[in-house]
XYZ file of C-alpha atoms in Angstrom:
338
model
C 102.349 93.075 179.248
C 105.481 94.036 177.884
C 105.185 95.753 174.344
C 107.837 95.248 171.596
C 108.252 94.052 168.872
C 107.931 90.401 168.485
C 110.727 87.509 166.778
C 109.148 84.697 164.841
C 111.045 82.105 163.626
C 109.555 79.967 160.689
C 111.650 76.680 160.186
C 109.935 74.455 157.935
C 109.998 76.996 154.633
C 113.640 78.160 153.652
C 114.596 81.788 152.980
C 113.779 82.544 149.334
C 116.926 82.796 147.120
C 117.437 85.405 144.656
C 119.521 83.425 141.980
C 116.089 80.926 142.041
C 113.500 83.552 141.125
C 111.864 83.073 137.305
C 113.028 85.467 134.660
C 111.099 88.407 133.646
C 109.067 87.105 130.997
C 109.319 88.997 127.517
C 106.658 90.703 125.711
C 104.559 87.736 123.886
C 104.068 88.449 120.164
C 100.758 89.351 120.977
C 101.309 92.268 123.003
C 104.604 93.679 121.043
C 104.439 96.389 118.541
C 103.400 95.364 115.061
C 103.055 98.339 113.257
C 98.855 98.176 113.160
C 98.330 101.532 111.885
C 101.028 101.359 108.825
C 99.735 97.616 108.078
C 95.983 99.027 108.135
C 96.480 101.796 105.912
C 98.114 99.831 103.742
C 95.412 97.343 103.573
C 93.033 100.440 102.859
C 95.253 102.016 99.783
C 95.817 98.781 98.463
C 92.295 97.426 98.805
C 90.905 96.963 94.621
C 87.156 98.006 94.503
C 84.708 95.104 93.201
C 83.153 95.561 90.059
C 79.394 96.316 92.017
C 81.347 99.028 94.199
C 83.039 100.656 90.733
C 79.409 100.552 89.131
C 77.784 102.233 92.389
C 80.213 105.484 92.955
C 80.355 105.288 88.749
C 76.447 106.204 88.670
C 76.535 107.763 91.965
C 79.104 110.455 90.407
C 76.994 110.355 87.194
C 73.934 111.607 89.047
C 75.250 113.973 91.467
C 76.624 115.714 88.193
C 73.624 115.926 86.713
C 71.799 116.922 89.515
C 74.240 119.617 90.170
C 74.558 120.763 86.616
C 70.426 120.985 86.329
C 70.455 123.215 89.655
C 73.152 125.298 88.585
C 71.426 125.707 84.953
C 67.923 126.340 86.816
C 69.307 128.718 89.243
C 71.518 130.866 86.406
C 68.009 130.734 84.366
C 66.054 132.347 87.389
C 68.295 135.120 87.817
C 68.490 136.075 84.100
C 64.602 136.194 84.354
C 64.767 137.609 87.995
C 67.403 140.118 87.980
C 69.389 140.136 84.328
C 73.012 141.878 85.738
C 73.177 139.573 88.709
C 72.164 136.689 86.669
C 74.893 136.803 84.320
C 77.032 137.778 86.855
C 76.308 134.295 88.349
C 76.771 132.916 85.038
C 80.197 134.228 84.861
C 80.802 132.421 87.963
C 79.787 129.167 86.902
C 81.782 129.430 83.740
C 85.031 130.209 85.939
C 84.041 127.349 88.058
C 83.743 125.015 85.053
C 87.149 126.121 83.346
C 88.388 125.763 86.853
C 87.450 121.692 86.585
C 88.805 121.871 83.211
C 91.672 123.106 83.800
C 92.399 120.542 86.950
C 91.358 118.038 84.548
C 94.056 118.862 82.142
C 96.678 118.783 84.987
C 95.749 115.583 86.027
C 95.879 114.005 82.747
C 99.437 115.536 82.434
C 100.336 114.043 85.860
C 99.419 110.305 84.350
C 100.967 110.793 81.165
C 104.150 111.964 83.075
C 104.060 108.980 85.601
C 103.479 106.352 82.159
C 106.386 108.699 80.749
C 108.784 107.636 83.719
C 107.485 103.648 83.102
C 108.251 103.924 79.404
C 111.807 104.855 80.238
C 112.387 102.208 82.915
C 111.050 99.609 80.071
C 113.235 100.884 77.284
C 116.287 100.875 79.472
C 115.644 97.222 80.658
C 115.103 96.142 76.964
C 118.648 98.178 76.001
C 120.361 96.408 78.404
C 118.643 92.890 77.989
C 119.627 93.322 74.021
C 123.011 95.314 74.846
C 121.510 97.965 72.198
C 123.794 100.949 72.365
C 121.217 102.874 69.872
C 118.206 102.447 72.430
C 120.385 103.656 75.265
C 121.418 106.344 74.039
C 117.709 107.642 72.695
C 116.888 106.144 76.975
C 119.614 108.837 77.672
C 118.191 111.421 75.182
C 114.848 111.379 76.584
C 116.615 111.375 80.247
C 117.927 114.677 79.021
C 115.168 115.982 77.980
C 113.147 115.114 81.226
C 115.460 116.972 83.295
C 116.360 119.674 80.899
C 114.177 122.326 83.277
C 115.622 121.522 86.325
C 118.845 123.403 87.561
C 119.963 120.552 90.308
C 120.512 118.579 87.044
C 122.795 120.709 84.819
C 126.126 119.510 86.124
C 124.837 115.881 85.712
C 123.751 116.520 82.247
C 126.978 118.467 81.168
C 128.975 115.518 82.906
C 126.885 112.909 80.698
C 127.044 115.255 77.728
C 131.052 115.284 77.844
C 131.636 111.651 78.704
C 128.611 109.361 76.783
C 130.645 109.253 73.373
C 133.414 107.380 75.185
C 130.957 104.591 76.272
C 131.122 101.528 73.872
C 128.618 99.825 75.028
C 124.816 99.934 76.460
C 125.738 98.704 79.859
C 128.367 101.312 80.234
C 126.278 104.361 79.018
C 123.304 103.487 81.375
C 125.367 103.331 84.126
C 126.853 106.666 83.503
C 123.844 107.789 82.854
C 122.397 106.954 86.411
C 125.577 108.428 87.864
C 125.056 111.786 87.092
C 121.576 112.035 86.862
C 119.524 109.506 88.792
C 121.701 108.909 92.012
C 121.522 112.951 92.706
C 117.874 112.070 92.953
C 117.937 109.045 94.707
C 119.371 111.286 97.577
C 116.908 113.614 97.659
C 113.881 110.524 97.540
C 115.762 108.963 100.658
C 115.527 112.099 102.368
C 111.484 112.340 101.563
C 111.625 109.084 102.856
C 113.362 109.489 106.170
C 110.995 112.636 106.777
C 108.109 110.440 106.453
C 109.433 107.741 108.583
C 110.090 110.143 111.186
C 106.924 111.860 111.105
C 104.665 108.395 111.103
C 107.422 107.189 114.067
C 106.378 110.796 115.774
C 102.571 110.810 115.637
C 102.166 107.136 116.033
C 104.020 107.430 119.070
C 102.692 110.828 120.861
C 98.792 110.899 119.427
C 97.160 108.088 121.648
C 93.558 108.948 119.779
C 92.043 105.545 118.246
C 92.630 105.724 114.547
C 94.259 108.956 114.158
C 97.845 107.380 113.457
C 96.340 105.333 110.900
C 95.006 108.413 109.417
C 98.718 110.400 109.805
C 100.342 107.641 108.324
C 98.079 107.109 105.590
C 98.398 111.344 104.465
C 101.955 110.977 105.282
C 102.571 107.728 102.903
C 100.319 109.747 100.311
C 102.519 112.597 100.232
C 105.681 110.920 100.595
C 104.738 108.769 97.300
C 103.878 111.907 95.876
C 106.947 113.963 96.148
C 108.746 110.717 95.458
C 107.208 110.809 92.024
C 108.127 114.557 91.672
C 111.736 113.988 92.297
C 112.148 111.922 89.636
C 110.015 113.661 86.906
C 106.576 113.142 87.827
C 103.939 115.081 89.178
C 101.738 114.262 91.866
C 98.098 114.650 90.682
C 95.269 113.932 92.591
C 94.602 110.717 90.209
C 97.722 109.655 89.776
C 99.024 109.900 93.390
C 96.263 107.277 94.383
C 96.650 105.168 91.494
C 100.557 105.091 92.385
C 99.673 104.505 96.096
C 97.769 101.678 95.364
C 100.433 99.964 93.010
C 103.465 100.459 95.691
C 100.769 99.079 98.699
C 99.741 96.065 96.559
C 103.503 95.095 95.851
C 103.941 95.395 99.348
C 101.290 93.430 100.532
C 101.692 90.781 97.819
C 105.322 90.303 99.207
C 104.527 90.157 102.676
C 106.733 93.252 103.268
C 104.390 94.959 105.696
C 105.331 92.144 108.368
C 106.795 92.963 111.302
C 110.909 91.276 112.455
C 113.035 92.222 115.046
C 115.438 92.405 112.512
C 113.597 95.256 111.073
C 114.470 97.746 113.740
C 117.922 95.946 115.137
C 120.353 99.002 113.674
C 118.040 101.539 115.702
C 117.615 99.254 118.831
C 120.768 97.629 119.017
C 119.369 94.424 119.463
C 116.117 92.882 120.345
C 114.907 95.140 123.302
C 111.790 96.305 121.218
C 109.694 94.811 124.371
C 111.306 97.270 126.921
C 109.989 100.106 125.505
C 106.577 102.060 125.532
C 103.788 100.313 124.253
C 103.115 103.549 121.987
C 106.825 104.176 121.106
C 107.432 100.559 120.246
C 104.379 100.976 117.873
C 106.051 104.289 116.200
C 108.904 102.771 115.490
C 107.450 99.958 113.952
C 105.444 102.268 111.857
C 108.483 104.511 110.787
C 109.851 101.341 109.798
C 107.365 100.234 107.624
C 107.111 103.883 105.736
C 110.955 103.235 105.027
C 109.610 100.308 103.155
C 106.981 102.181 101.242
C 109.197 104.556 100.502
C 112.045 102.265 98.667
C 109.224 100.438 96.980
C 108.049 103.701 95.566
C 111.461 104.638 94.584
C 111.864 101.788 92.399
C 108.460 102.278 91.017
C 108.935 106.127 90.126
C 112.849 106.194 88.995
C 113.006 106.205 85.257
C 116.416 103.728 85.582
C 115.895 100.347 87.329
C 118.617 100.170 90.069
C 121.524 98.342 89.095
C 122.792 95.645 91.243
C 124.074 96.411 94.718
C 122.528 100.037 94.530
C 119.029 99.382 96.082
C 118.539 101.499 99.044
C 118.085 99.269 102.040
C 114.922 100.083 104.440
C 116.928 99.619 107.266
C 119.653 101.861 106.471
C 116.725 104.312 106.133
C 115.047 103.580 109.156
C 118.332 104.212 111.647
C 118.856 107.439 109.664
C 115.298 108.568 110.210
C 114.631 107.224 113.485
C 118.142 107.103 115.929
C 117.255 110.588 116.864
C 113.978 109.699 118.239
C 115.136 106.558 119.884
C 117.876 108.789 121.556
C 115.186 111.406 122.710
C 113.369 108.254 124.390
C 116.424 106.585 126.046
C 117.336 110.153 127.471
C 113.809 110.881 128.578
C 113.330 107.341 130.419
C 116.869 108.254 131.980
C 115.736 111.379 133.494
C 112.718 109.341 134.863
């Protein structure tokens, strides 16, 4: 038999046409990146413990403190009876430890007081604007000047405010001048903190595939960002104060639905709805970074000593664009090389 290629003609089935091929389906909402890490971190931070939970942890803390105190006392007294020199040395160490705890507690109270001071300034400024009270507005500017007097970066703004405040004839003009000279430069520093945190969360989410690692990274980065934003505006980020502030910010975002994900969130970065064309991990990173920017804007509103004037509130989309454009360009160039 002769060997060679065999031609088989099929007349019943026409050749398929490329133009009639069905389009490639888009990524379904169930598979598309949703920012799970940031949403879980927001729920964890905003969760309010129940009364039973607070009672449990209060009793557990009191019991643990009593047990440790009794054990330390018995330990020191036993060594004083056995070896007085070592016993008194241990007594000195214990006293130094207790003194350190007191100093930490005082710093936490001072941090809470400074956060309360910022909240009081914002409230009094709003009252002065509402009533158009020039005397109250001048009192607010005096308190602002005292708040930032020890910070060299505000020296020019305070001098400018002192020079022009006499020309202002109403509360609106005076507080607007205070915002332009004192608070606006601080807004720029706070925005840089937001951009850095958004970039960090996006990078960790995209590069670390470990389960719950992105949640821990997102929560840690947001805690650090909120504490630094508070410090920018004159608050001190103690542990208790930072956690309470974080809970307030996250609770506000969850209540208003600001942690919801939409395609318009990343449109300035991606240039359109092409999120589904990216890798799963990189898409999650972009969404988590965008949600972090929203948290940062909310933290700025909470920590700012003056409320944002109409039209001056920073937009999370602009911060996302500045923080994540470089990451998207890097991912796009990497895909091109592949």
